[in-house]
PDB file of C-alpha atoms in Angstrom:
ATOM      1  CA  UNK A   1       0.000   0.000   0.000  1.00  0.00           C
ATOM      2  CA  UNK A   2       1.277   3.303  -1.135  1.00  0.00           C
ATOM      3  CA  UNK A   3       1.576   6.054   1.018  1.00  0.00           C
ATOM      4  CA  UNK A   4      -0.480   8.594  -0.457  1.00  0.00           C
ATOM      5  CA  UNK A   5      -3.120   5.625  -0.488  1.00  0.00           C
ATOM      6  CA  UNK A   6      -3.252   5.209   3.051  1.00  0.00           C
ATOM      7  CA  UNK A   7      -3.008   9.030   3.597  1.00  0.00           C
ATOM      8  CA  UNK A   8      -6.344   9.502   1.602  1.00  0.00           C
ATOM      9  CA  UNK A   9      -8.409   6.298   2.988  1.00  0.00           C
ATOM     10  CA  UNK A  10      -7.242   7.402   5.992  1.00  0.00           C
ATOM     11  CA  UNK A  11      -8.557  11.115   5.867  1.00  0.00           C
ATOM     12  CA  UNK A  12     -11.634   9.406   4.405  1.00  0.00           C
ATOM     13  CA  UNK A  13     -12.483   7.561   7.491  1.00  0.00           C
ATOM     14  CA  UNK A  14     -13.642  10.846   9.434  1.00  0.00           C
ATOM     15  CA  UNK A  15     -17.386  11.751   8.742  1.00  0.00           C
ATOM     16  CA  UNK A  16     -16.334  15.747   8.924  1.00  0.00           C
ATOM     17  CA  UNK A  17     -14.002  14.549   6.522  1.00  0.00           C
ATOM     18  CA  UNK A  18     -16.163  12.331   4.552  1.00  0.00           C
ATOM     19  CA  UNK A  19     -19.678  14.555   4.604  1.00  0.00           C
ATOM     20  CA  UNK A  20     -17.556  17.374   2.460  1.00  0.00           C
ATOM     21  CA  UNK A  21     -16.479  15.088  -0.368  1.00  0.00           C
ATOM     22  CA  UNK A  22     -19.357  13.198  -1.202  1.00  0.00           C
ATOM     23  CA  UNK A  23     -21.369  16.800  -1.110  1.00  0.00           C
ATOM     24  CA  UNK A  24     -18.797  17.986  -3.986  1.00  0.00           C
ATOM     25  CA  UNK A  25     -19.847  14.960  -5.946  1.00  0.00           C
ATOM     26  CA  UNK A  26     -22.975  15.263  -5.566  1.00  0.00           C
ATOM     27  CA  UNK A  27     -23.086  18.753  -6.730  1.00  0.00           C
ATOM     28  CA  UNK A  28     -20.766  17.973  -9.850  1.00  0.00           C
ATOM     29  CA  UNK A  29     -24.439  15.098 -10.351  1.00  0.00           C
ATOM     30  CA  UNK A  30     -26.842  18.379  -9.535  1.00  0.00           C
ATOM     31  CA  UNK A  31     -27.938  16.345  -6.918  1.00  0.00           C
ATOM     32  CA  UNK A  32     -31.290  18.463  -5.401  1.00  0.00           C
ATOM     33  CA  UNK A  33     -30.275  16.331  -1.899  1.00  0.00           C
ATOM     34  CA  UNK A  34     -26.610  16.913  -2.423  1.00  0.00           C
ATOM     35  CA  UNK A  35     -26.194  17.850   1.262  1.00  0.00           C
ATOM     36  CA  UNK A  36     -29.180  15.779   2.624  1.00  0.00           C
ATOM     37  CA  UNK A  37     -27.301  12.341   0.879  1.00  0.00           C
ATOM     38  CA  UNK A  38     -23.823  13.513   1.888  1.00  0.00           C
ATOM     39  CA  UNK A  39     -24.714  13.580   5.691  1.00  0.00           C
ATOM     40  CA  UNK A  40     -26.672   9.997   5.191  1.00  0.00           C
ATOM     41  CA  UNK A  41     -24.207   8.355   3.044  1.00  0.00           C
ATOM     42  CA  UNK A  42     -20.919   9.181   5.037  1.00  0.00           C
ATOM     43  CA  UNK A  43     -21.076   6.655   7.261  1.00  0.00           C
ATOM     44  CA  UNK A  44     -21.889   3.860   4.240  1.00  0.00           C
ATOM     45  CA  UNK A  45     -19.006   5.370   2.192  1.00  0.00           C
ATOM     46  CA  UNK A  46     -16.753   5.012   5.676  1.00  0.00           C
ATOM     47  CA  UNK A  47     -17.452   1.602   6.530  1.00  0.00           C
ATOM     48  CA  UNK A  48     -17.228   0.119   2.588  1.00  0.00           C
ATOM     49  CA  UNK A  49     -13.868   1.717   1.982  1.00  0.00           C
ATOM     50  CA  UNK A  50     -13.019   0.313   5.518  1.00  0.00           C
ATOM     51  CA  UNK A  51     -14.577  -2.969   4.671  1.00  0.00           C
ATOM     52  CA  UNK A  52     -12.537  -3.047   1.796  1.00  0.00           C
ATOM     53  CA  UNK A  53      -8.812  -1.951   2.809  1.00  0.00           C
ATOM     54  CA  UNK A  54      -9.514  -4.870   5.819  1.00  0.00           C
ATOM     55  CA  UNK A  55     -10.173  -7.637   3.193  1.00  0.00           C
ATOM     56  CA  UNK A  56      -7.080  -6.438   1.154  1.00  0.00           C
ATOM     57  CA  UNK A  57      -5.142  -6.263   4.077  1.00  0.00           C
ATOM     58  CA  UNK A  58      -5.853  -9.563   5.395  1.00  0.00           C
ATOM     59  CA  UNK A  59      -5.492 -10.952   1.441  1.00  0.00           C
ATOM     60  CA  UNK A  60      -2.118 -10.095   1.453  1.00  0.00           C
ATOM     61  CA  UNK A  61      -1.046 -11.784   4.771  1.00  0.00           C
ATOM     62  CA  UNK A  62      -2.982 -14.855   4.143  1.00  0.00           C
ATOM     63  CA  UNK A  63      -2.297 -18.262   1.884  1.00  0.00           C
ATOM     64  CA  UNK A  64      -2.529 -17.977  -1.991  1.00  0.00           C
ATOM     65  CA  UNK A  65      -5.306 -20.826  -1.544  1.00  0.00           C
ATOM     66  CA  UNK A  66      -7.830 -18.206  -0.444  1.00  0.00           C
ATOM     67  CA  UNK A  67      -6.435 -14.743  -1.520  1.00  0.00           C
ATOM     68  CA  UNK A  68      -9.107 -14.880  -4.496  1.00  0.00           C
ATOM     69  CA  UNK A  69     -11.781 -14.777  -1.875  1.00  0.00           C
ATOM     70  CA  UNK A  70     -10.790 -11.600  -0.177  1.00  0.00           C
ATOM     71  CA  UNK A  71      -9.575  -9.917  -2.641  1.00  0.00           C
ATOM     72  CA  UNK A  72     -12.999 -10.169  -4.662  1.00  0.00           C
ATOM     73  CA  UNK A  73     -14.918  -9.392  -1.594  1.00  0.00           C
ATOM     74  CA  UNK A  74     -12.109  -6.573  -1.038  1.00  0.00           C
ATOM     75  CA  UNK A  75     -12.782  -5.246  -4.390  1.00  0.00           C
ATOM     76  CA  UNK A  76     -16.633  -5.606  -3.803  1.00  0.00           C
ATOM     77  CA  UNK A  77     -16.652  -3.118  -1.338  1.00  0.00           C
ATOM     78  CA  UNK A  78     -14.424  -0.438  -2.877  1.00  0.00           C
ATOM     79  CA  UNK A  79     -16.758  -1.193  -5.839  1.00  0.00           C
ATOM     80  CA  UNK A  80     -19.348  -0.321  -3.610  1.00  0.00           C
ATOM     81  CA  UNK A  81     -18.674   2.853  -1.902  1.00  0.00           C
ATOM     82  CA  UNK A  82     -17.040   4.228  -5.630  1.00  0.00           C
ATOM     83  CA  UNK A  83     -20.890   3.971  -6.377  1.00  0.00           C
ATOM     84  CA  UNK A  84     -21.800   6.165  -3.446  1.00  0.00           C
ATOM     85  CA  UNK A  85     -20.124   8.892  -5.307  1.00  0.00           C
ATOM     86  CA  UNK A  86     -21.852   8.761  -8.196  1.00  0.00           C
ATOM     87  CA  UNK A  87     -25.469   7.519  -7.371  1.00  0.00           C
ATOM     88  CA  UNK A  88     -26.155   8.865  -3.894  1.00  0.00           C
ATOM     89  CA  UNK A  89     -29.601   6.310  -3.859  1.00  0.00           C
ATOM     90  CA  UNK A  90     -27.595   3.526  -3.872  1.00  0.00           C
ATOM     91  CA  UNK A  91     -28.824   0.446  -3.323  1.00  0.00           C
ATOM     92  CA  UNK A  92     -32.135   1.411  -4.451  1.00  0.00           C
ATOM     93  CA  UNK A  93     -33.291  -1.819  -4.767  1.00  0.00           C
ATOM     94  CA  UNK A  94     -31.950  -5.515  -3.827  1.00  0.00           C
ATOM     95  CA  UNK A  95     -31.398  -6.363  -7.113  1.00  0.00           C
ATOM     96  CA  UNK A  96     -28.605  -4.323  -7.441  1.00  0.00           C
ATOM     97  CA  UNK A  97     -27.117  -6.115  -4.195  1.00  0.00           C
ATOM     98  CA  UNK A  98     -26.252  -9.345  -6.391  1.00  0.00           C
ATOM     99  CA  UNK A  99     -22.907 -10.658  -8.114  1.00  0.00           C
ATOM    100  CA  UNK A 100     -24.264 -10.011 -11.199  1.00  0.00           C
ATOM    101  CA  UNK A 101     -21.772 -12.404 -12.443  1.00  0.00           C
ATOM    102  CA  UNK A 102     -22.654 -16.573 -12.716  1.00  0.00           C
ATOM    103  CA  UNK A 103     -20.451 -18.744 -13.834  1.00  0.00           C
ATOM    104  CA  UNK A 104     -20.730 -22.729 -13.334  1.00  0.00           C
ATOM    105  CA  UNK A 105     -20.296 -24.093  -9.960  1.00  0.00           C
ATOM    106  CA  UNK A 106     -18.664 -27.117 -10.716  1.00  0.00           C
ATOM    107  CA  UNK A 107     -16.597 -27.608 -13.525  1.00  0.00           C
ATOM    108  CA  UNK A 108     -16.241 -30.027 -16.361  1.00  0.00           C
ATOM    109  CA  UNK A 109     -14.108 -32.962 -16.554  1.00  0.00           C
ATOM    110  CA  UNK A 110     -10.318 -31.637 -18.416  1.00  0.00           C
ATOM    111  CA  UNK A 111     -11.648 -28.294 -17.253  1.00  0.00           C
ATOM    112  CA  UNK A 112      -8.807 -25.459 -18.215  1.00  0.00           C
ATOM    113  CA  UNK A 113      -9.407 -22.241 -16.606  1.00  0.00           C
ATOM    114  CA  UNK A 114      -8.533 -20.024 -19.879  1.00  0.00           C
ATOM    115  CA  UNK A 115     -11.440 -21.855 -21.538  1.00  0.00           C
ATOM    116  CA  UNK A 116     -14.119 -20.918 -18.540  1.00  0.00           C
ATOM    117  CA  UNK A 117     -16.088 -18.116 -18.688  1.00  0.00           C
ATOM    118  CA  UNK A 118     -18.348 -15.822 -16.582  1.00  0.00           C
ATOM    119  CA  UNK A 119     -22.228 -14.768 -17.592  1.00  0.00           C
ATOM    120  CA  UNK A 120     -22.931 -10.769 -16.853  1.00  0.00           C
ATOM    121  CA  UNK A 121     -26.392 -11.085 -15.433  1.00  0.00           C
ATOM    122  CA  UNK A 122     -28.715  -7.806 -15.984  1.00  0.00           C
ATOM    123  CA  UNK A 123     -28.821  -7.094 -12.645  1.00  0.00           C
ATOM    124  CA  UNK A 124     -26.211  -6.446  -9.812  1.00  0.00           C
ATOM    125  CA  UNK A 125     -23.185  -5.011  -8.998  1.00  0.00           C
ATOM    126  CA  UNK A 126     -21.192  -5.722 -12.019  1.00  0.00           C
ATOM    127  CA  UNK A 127     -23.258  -4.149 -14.685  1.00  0.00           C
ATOM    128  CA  UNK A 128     -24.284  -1.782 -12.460  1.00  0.00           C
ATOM    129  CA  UNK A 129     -20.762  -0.441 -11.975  1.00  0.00           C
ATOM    130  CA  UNK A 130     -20.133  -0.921 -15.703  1.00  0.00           C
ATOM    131  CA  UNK A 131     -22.815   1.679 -16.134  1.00  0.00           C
ATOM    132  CA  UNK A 132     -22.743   3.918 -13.209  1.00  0.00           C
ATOM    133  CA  UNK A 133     -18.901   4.170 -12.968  1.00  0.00           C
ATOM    134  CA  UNK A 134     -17.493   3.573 -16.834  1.00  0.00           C
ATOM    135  CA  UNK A 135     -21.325   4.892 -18.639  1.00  0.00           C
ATOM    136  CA  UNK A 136     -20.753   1.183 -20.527  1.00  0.00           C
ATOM    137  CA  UNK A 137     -23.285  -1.220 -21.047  1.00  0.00           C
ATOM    138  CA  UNK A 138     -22.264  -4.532 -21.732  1.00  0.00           C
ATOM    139  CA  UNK A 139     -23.655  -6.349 -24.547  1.00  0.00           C
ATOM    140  CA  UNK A 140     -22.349  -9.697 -24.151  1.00  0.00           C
ATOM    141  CA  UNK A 141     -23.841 -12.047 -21.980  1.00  0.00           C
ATOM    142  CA  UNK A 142     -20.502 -13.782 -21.359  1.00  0.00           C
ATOM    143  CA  UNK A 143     -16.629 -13.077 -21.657  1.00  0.00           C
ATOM    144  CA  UNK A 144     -13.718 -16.170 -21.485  1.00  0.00           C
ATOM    145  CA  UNK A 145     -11.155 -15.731 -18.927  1.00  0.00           C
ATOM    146  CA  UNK A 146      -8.695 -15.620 -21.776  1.00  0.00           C
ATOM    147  CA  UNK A 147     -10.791 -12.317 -22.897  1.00  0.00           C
ATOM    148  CA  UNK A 148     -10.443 -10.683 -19.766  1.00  0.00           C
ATOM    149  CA  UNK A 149      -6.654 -12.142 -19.451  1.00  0.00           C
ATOM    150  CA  UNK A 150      -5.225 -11.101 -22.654  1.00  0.00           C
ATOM    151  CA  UNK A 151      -5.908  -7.517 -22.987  1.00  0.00           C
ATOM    152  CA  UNK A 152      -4.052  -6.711 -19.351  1.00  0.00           C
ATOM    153  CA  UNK A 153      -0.632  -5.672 -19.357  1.00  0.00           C
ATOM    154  CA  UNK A 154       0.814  -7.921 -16.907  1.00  0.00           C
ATOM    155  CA  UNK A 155      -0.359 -10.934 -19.152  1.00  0.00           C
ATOM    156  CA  UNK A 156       1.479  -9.588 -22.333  1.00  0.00           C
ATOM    157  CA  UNK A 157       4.866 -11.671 -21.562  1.00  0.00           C
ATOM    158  CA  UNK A 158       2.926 -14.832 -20.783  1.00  0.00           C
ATOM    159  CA  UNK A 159       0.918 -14.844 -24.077  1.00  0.00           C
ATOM    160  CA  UNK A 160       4.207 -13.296 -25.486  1.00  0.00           C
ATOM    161  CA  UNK A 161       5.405 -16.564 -24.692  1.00  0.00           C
ATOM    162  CA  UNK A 162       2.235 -18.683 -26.357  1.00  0.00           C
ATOM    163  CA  UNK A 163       2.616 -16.995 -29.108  1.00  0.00           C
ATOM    164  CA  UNK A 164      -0.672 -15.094 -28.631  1.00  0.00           C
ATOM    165  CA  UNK A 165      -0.948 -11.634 -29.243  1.00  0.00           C
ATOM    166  CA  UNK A 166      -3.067  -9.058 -26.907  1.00  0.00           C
ATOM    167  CA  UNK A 167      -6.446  -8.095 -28.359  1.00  0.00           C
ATOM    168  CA  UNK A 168      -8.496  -4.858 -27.394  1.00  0.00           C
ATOM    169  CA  UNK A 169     -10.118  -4.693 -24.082  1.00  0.00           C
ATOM    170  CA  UNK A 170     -14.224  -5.570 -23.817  1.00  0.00           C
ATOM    171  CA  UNK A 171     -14.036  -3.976 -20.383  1.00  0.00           C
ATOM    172  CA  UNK A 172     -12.321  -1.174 -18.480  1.00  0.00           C
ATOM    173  CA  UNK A 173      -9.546  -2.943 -16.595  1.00  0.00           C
ATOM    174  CA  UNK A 174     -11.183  -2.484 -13.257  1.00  0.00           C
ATOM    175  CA  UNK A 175     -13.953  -4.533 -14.267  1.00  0.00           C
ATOM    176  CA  UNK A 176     -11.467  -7.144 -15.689  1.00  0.00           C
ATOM    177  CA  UNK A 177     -10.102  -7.738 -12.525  1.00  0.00           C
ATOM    178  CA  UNK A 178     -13.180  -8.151 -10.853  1.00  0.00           C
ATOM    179  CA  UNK A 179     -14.596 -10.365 -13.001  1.00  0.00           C
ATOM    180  CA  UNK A 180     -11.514 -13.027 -12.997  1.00  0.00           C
ATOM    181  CA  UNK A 181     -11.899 -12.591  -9.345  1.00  0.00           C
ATOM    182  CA  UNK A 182     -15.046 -13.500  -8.999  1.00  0.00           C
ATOM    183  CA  UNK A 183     -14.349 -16.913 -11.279  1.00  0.00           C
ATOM    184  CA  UNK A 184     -11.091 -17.917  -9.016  1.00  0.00           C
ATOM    185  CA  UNK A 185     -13.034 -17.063  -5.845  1.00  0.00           C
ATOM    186  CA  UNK A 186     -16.027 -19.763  -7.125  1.00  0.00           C
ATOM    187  CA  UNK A 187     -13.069 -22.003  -7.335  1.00  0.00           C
ATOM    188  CA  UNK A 188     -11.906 -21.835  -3.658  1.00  0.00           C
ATOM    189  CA  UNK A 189     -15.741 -21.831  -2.635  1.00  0.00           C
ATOM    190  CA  UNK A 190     -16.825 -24.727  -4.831  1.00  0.00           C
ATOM    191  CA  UNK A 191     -13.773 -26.625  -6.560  1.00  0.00           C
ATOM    192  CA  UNK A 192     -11.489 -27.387  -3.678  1.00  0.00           C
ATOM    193  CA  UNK A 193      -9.857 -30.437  -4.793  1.00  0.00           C
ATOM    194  CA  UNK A 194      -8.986 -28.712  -8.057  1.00  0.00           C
ATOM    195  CA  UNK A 195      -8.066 -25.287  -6.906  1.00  0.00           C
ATOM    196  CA  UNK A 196      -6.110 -27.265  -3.905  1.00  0.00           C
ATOM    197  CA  UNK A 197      -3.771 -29.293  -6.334  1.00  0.00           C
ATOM    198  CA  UNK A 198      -3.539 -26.167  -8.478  1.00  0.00           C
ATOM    199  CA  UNK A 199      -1.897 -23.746  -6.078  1.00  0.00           C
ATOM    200  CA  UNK A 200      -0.156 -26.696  -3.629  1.00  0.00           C
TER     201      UNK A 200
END
């Protein structure tokens, strides 16, 4: 974690802190409640970011065999209060509580984790931070992890190796990330065997 990065979460974690910035964003949205949802939403925004830097945290001091877990559920959160910024009714509803991500619990015999894939479902988080926070709406119902893989940077000398070359992106990288996440953290929760003997 980066200095400045702590500084910032840090400062963030102080409702008088807190109130001010969310009431600038609101008024860059014309919010007519600008102040009303900055006072209500502080404490949300404080305890997601919070939420978040604690499953990071405890992701990087814990076994490989269950980082994917936290860090997903890390990245959910900061997902999560980003929102607050930009949509100071969030959640408006419960739909927009789910994944909104589904992939298949339990894999296929020979599976190969390149060759799985994750479904965008038209509800939850995930499309609803691919519109909210990127103004993108997704129009496949499914990407390949080697869709989301290839495009990143920190791939390039492993397909480099293949032989594969990098393709344009189909999502901002944030959304990437969470997406691959979500598909290795259904493999600690549902495939231990296979995600055991993979990372042993």
């Amino acid at each position: 974690m980066t200095d400045s990065r702590s500084t910032w979460l840090t400062y963030l974690q102080v409702t008088s802190h807190t109130r001010p910035f969310l009431l600038k964003c609101y008024d860059r949205i014309d919010s007519k409640k600008a102040k009303e949802h900055a006072y209500h939403n502080a404490e949300r925004f404080i305890y997601e970011v919070k939420l978040g830097e604690e499953y990071l945290s405890a992701a990087a001091s814990t076994p490989l065999s269950v980082q994917p877990l936290l860090y997903y559920y890390g990245m959910t959160h900061y997902l999560k209060s980003c929102l607050l910024t930009v949509d100071p009714g969030y959640p408006a509803t419960a739909k927009v509580l789910a994944h909104g991500l589904s992939t298949r619990k339990r894999k296929k015999m020979h599976y190969r984790f390149l060759e799985d894939d994750v479904r965008i479902q038209p509800n939850g988080l995930f499309p609803y931070a691919a519109k909210h926070l990127f103004h993108q709406t997704i129009d496949q119902n499914k990407l390949s992890m080697d869709e989301l893989l290839r495009p990143l940077l920190f791939m390039e000398p492993i397909y480099s190796c293949k032989g594969k070359e990098a393709f344009p992106a189909k999502l901002p990288e944030l959304l990437a990330h969470f997406a691959i996440l979500y598909n290795l953290s259904m493999l600690v929760r549902y495939e231990g065997e296979w995600w055991g003997r993979w990372n042993s």
